[in-house]
Amino acid sequence: MANMPQDVGKEAIQTKGWIGAHKWLILRRISQLGILAAFVAGPWFGLWIVKGNLASSLTLDTLPLTDPHILLQAMISGVTPETTAIVGAIIVLVFYALVGGRVYCSWVCPVNMVTDAAAWLRRKLGIRGSSHASRSTRYWVLALTLILPLITGGIVWELVNPVSIMFRGIVFSMGLAWVLILAIFLFDLLVSRDGWCGHYCPVGAFYSLLSNRAVVRVAATNREACDDCMDCFNVCPEPQVIKPALKGAPKGIGPVIVANQCTNCGRCIDVCAVNVFQFGNRYSNQSSSGLHSAKAYSKHTV
Amino acid sequence: MAKSDKGKKSVSRRQFLTTTLKTACSVGIMGVGLGFYTQRANALPPLAIRPPGALPEEDFLGACIRCGLCARDCPFDILFLGQLGDDIPAGSPYFIARTGPCEMCEDIPCVAACPTNALDHSLTDIEKSRMGLAVVVDQENCIAFQGLRCEVCFNVCPIRGKAITLDMQHNVRSGKHALFIPVVHSDACTGCGLCEKACILEKAAIKVFPTDLAKGELGHHYRFGWKEKEKAGKALVTPDVKHQYNLPAGVRYDLQGKGLIIDSKIDESLPDSPFSTNPLDTLNRKPEDK
């Protein structure tokens, strides 16, 4: 029996309690806000834990972290970065290649809180209808962000990138950044479900490419228990990734969600009243051929 | 069965192509829009000065990843990042000389903090930095031009006596005083803006501008004769013929020097002169003498 989108998680709250049905969401918010707090502790309270912003930062004056997507754009426009920037980018690349690239989206990116809020309100208000842009649009936008520096010689995307503009707005100064944030909220609420993060954002697209070999993955380990309530599909920002893992048993696919667009947000784990999902690793799939066909399957459904 | 499968496949291929084409086109249009927006958004207002070591503006915008580490490491907190809605490219660092000039730290922490060389790490001597160029823009209001002693810009200049010198000129108004005119020298001025900050006027008469805005450029064909002469070690044109003047005896003319010279040793007792050297003799002459 399929549940209505506005009732996502109700059953899970009944069986697991509110905390149990929001465990990963709470952890993600702690992660996102904690990262923000580490950045603003310096300018607000003089407690310098991290300097800079998501583009490039220095933690405790020792650990450099650099956004590989932005650094790549700079290098395409003809820059030779300092060693610290390259080391920082490699650390970030390796980390996300292991834990899943789009962990950046769901555990770090501040825009995620905005689009999650829009998605929540969209479900509660029962707003259906959605524009029909392809979810692969983001890869075209990603290509655009890498071509424009070549043509213009400047890092064009950073002039409009909502991720860095919002983060910089909070950590440095807001200016009119809130207008952009509001625009994304309204777009996701009224125009397109999961519009920004799920269709257009080239940052997410870049990080998803790092996920192709990621170890940490969500798995529908207990998929026989699925009662088709549809809560996971309703709550998931990339619902197309779930189907092969959850419903692929007859074809020998799954149960690990291998699609690189999965953000490892864990909301499917939270909202499932019968505990179908859990975090696992990508090697617990049925067979290597299963993994292979799951890829084909998820590609087909995109 | 096989046939219908085939038909289905071609439809999905057509769909795939249409979607791809649609997406590619809309993203392409977005790219063109972004390109134009960039051109507009990248115009830096002249009062926003880039930190020391910043690459030329065009290269800078390709190199700066907008991380703000330079702003964080500036001990004087003068660096700001462009906000959305400002005329300054979003996230790029700048300072406003009048409110917060560069204090010219010897260790240049902002440059050291830059992860991408947008602030050039080969800059190790802050006096070699060229953030902009100070210009005495308002000679009508600068009180030095009124003959008043100010010299504040001259005195606060960190490269005192080289980047700004005082040029002593005659004060025509009073006729007996001097003007001490501040003159900026581009070979030494770093564009730090300390002079603009210190200018005592309500609005500074000396301002830092981006170098390419502040500097003129001589026509490339242009040659200064005296410099060419110095280089060649000799005159490059036929020397002038010595001028001849038809002047009374005892009077000479120095063309490029003193002008008309009357030798003091004019012989006063020349017999054939119709005039006496004493004008009274002429006035007292009797009619029969004519």
Tab-separated table of N, CA and C in Angstrom, chain A residues 43-100:
chain	number	residue	atom	x	y	z
A	43	PRO	N	35.803	34.175	12.539
A	43	PRO	CA	35.347	35.563	12.397
A	43	PRO	C	34.357	36.009	13.483
A	44	TRP	N	33.574	35.085	14.017
A	44	TRP	CA	32.569	35.508	15.003
A	44	TRP	C	33.123	35.541	16.422
A	45	PHE	N	33.920	34.521	16.770
A	45	PHE	CA	34.360	34.422	18.167
A	45	PHE	C	35.882	34.448	18.311
A	46	GLY	N	36.585	34.647	17.225
A	46	GLY	CA	38.039	34.694	17.303
A	46	GLY	C	38.675	33.327	17.531
A	47	LEU	N	37.880	32.284	17.328
A	47	LEU	CA	38.390	30.927	17.549
A	47	LEU	C	38.708	30.327	16.185
A	48	TRP	N	39.977	30.379	15.787
A	48	TRP	CA	40.316	30.022	14.412
A	48	TRP	C	40.541	28.528	14.258
A	49	ILE	N	39.467	27.821	13.902
A	49	ILE	CA	39.602	26.385	13.635
A	49	ILE	C	39.900	26.198	12.147
A	50	VAL	N	39.056	26.767	11.321
A	50	VAL	CA	39.247	26.671	9.877
A	50	VAL	C	39.213	28.072	9.276
A	51	LYS	N	40.151	28.337	8.382
A	51	LYS	CA	40.141	29.598	7.659
A	51	LYS	C	39.781	29.335	6.205
A	52	GLY	N	39.178	30.343	5.565
A	52	GLY	CA	38.850	30.226	4.154
A	52	GLY	C	37.390	29.843	3.966
A	53	ASN	N	37.111	29.099	2.917
A	53	ASN	CA	35.768	28.572	2.713
A	53	ASN	C	35.865	27.265	1.932
A	54	LEU	N	34.737	26.785	1.415
A	54	LEU	CA	34.753	25.469	0.775
A	54	LEU	C	35.646	25.428	-0.461
A	55	ALA	N	35.925	26.576	-1.075
A	55	ALA	CA	36.795	26.594	-2.251
A	55	ALA	C	38.199	26.165	-1.870
A	56	SER	N	38.686	26.697	-0.761
A	56	SER	CA	39.989	26.309	-0.251
A	56	SER	C	40.050	26.731	1.204
A	57	SER	N	40.591	25.859	2.035
A	57	SER	CA	40.608	26.186	3.457
A	57	SER	C	41.868	25.637	4.093
A	58	LEU	N	42.137	26.147	5.283
A	58	LEU	CA	43.268	25.680	6.053
A	58	LEU	C	42.750	25.405	7.459
A	59	THR	N	42.819	24.108	7.869
A	59	THR	CA	42.309	23.726	9.173
A	59	THR	C	43.444	23.695	10.180
A	60	LEU	N	43.254	24.395	11.280
A	60	LEU	CA	44.235	24.453	12.366
A	60	LEU	C	45.638	24.784	11.834
A	61	ASP	N	45.667	25.630	10.822
A	61	ASP	CA	46.920	26.092	10.217
A	61	ASP	C	47.775	24.967	9.653
A	62	THR	N	47.206	23.763	9.470
A	62	THR	CA	48.025	22.680	8.930
A	62	THR	C	47.367	21.949	7.752
A	63	LEU	N	46.099	21.612	7.909
A	63	LEU	CA	45.461	20.762	6.897
A	63	LEU	C	44.834	21.593	5.775
A	64	PRO	N	45.410	21.525	4.570
A	64	PRO	CA	44.796	22.251	3.459
A	64	PRO	C	43.737	21.389	2.785
A	65	LEU	N	42.609	21.999	2.451
A	65	LEU	CA	41.575	21.297	1.689
A	65	LEU	C	41.160	22.220	0.550
A	66	THR	N	41.093	21.679	-0.653
A	66	THR	CA	40.736	22.503	-1.803
A	66	THR	C	39.681	21.785	-2.620
A	67	ASP	N	38.707	22.553	-3.089
A	67	ASP	CA	37.664	21.964	-3.919
A	67	ASP	C	38.247	21.619	-5.285
A	68	PRO	N	38.264	20.330	-5.635
A	68	PRO	CA	38.910	19.939	-6.901
A	68	PRO	C	38.204	20.507	-8.127
A	69	HIS	N	36.888	20.692	-8.037
A	69	HIS	CA	36.145	21.228	-9.194
A	69	HIS	C	36.568	22.670	-9.486
A	70	ILE	N	36.687	23.469	-8.435
A	70	ILE	CA	37.073	24.875	-8.619
A	70	ILE	C	38.539	24.956	-9.045
A	71	LEU	N	39.374	24.124	-8.409
A	71	LEU	CA	40.795	24.149	-8.772
A	71	LEU	C	40.988	23.739	-10.230
A	72	LEU	N	40.184	22.762	-10.651
A	72	LEU	CA	40.260	22.314	-12.043
A	72	LEU	C	39.920	23.470	-12.992
A	73	GLN	N	38.884	24.224	-12.651
A	73	GLN	CA	38.521	25.373	-13.485
A	73	GLN	C	39.659	26.380	-13.545
A	74	ALA	N	40.296	26.609	-12.384
A	74	ALA	CA	41.412	27.563	-12.351
A	74	ALA	C	42.548	27.066	-13.236
A	75	MET	N	42.818	25.744	-13.160
A	75	MET	CA	43.927	25.187	-13.942
A	75	MET	C	43.610	25.238	-15.430
A	76	ILE	N	42.331	25.038	-15.774
A	76	ILE	CA	41.947	25.124	-17.182
A	76	ILE	C	42.139	26.557	-17.690
A	77	SER	N	41.907	27.525	-16.813
A	77	SER	CA	42.096	28.903	-17.255
A	77	SER	C	43.579	29.273	-17.269
A	78	GLY	N	44.449	28.338	-16.907
A	78	GLY	CA	45.882	28.544	-17.129
A	78	GLY	C	46.698	28.840	-15.889
A	79	VAL	N	46.250	28.367	-14.737
A	79	VAL	CA	46.952	28.676	-13.492
A	79	VAL	C	47.817	27.497	-13.055
A	80	THR	N	48.983	27.793	-12.506
A	80	THR	CA	49.773	26.769	-11.833
A	80	THR	C	49.604	26.987	-10.341
A	81	PRO	N	48.803	26.111	-9.682
A	81	PRO	CA	48.536	26.339	-8.255
A	81	PRO	C	49.743	26.032	-7.386
A	82	GLU	N	49.684	26.517	-6.154
A	82	GLU	CA	50.697	26.185	-5.164
A	82	GLU	C	50.530	24.726	-4.751
A	83	THR	N	51.579	24.153	-4.202
A	83	THR	CA	51.533	22.753	-3.781
A	83	THR	C	50.419	22.509	-2.774
A	84	THR	N	50.214	23.464	-1.854
A	84	THR	CA	49.178	23.270	-0.828
A	84	THR	C	47.819	23.041	-1.474
A	85	ALA	N	47.542	23.784	-2.534
A	85	ALA	CA	46.240	23.636	-3.194
A	85	ALA	C	46.114	22.258	-3.818
A	86	ILE	N	47.191	21.771	-4.435
A	86	ILE	CA	47.151	20.460	-5.079
A	86	ILE	C	47.002	19.367	-4.025
A	87	VAL	N	47.766	19.479	-2.950
A	87	VAL	CA	47.655	18.503	-1.863
A	87	VAL	C	46.236	18.519	-1.300
A	88	GLY	N	45.718	19.723	-1.094
A	88	GLY	CA	44.351	19.864	-0.563
A	88	GLY	C	43.323	19.218	-1.460
A	89	ALA	N	43.496	19.395	-2.764
A	89	ALA	CA	42.534	18.823	-3.711
A	89	ALA	C	42.640	17.295	-3.724
A	90	ILE	N	43.871	16.772	-3.621
A	90	ILE	CA	44.052	15.315	-3.632
A	90	ILE	C	43.411	14.683	-2.389
A	91	ILE	N	43.592	15.347	-1.229
A	91	ILE	CA	42.971	14.832	0.000
A	91	ILE	C	41.455	14.743	-0.186
A	92	VAL	N	40.889	15.818	-0.744
A	92	VAL	CA	39.436	15.850	-0.947
A	92	VAL	C	39.002	14.760	-1.934
A	93	LEU	N	39.762	14.622	-3.027
A	93	LEU	CA	39.424	13.617	-4.039
A	93	LEU	C	39.434	12.211	-3.444
A	94	VAL	N	40.485	11.900	-2.700
A	94	VAL	CA	40.611	10.554	-2.139
A	94	VAL	C	39.493	10.292	-1.139
A	95	PHE	N	39.224	11.295	-0.289
A	95	PHE	CA	38.185	11.137	0.729
A	95	PHE	C	36.836	10.817	0.091
A	96	TYR	N	36.451	11.634	-0.886
A	96	TYR	CA	35.131	11.438	-1.481
A	96	TYR	C	35.088	10.203	-2.383
A	97	ALA	N	36.221	9.835	-2.952
A	97	ALA	CA	36.240	8.623	-3.761
A	97	ALA	C	35.955	7.406	-2.888
A	98	LEU	N	36.299	7.506	-1.603
A	98	LEU	CA	36.053	6.385	-0.688
A	98	LEU	C	34.640	6.425	-0.114
A	99	VAL	N	34.230	7.586	0.385
A	99	VAL	CA	32.947	7.633	1.101
A	99	VAL	C	31.774	7.921	0.175
A	100	GLY	N	32.059	8.228	-1.096
A	100	GLY	CA	30.977	8.558	-2.028
A	100	GLY	C	30.998	10.047	-2.293
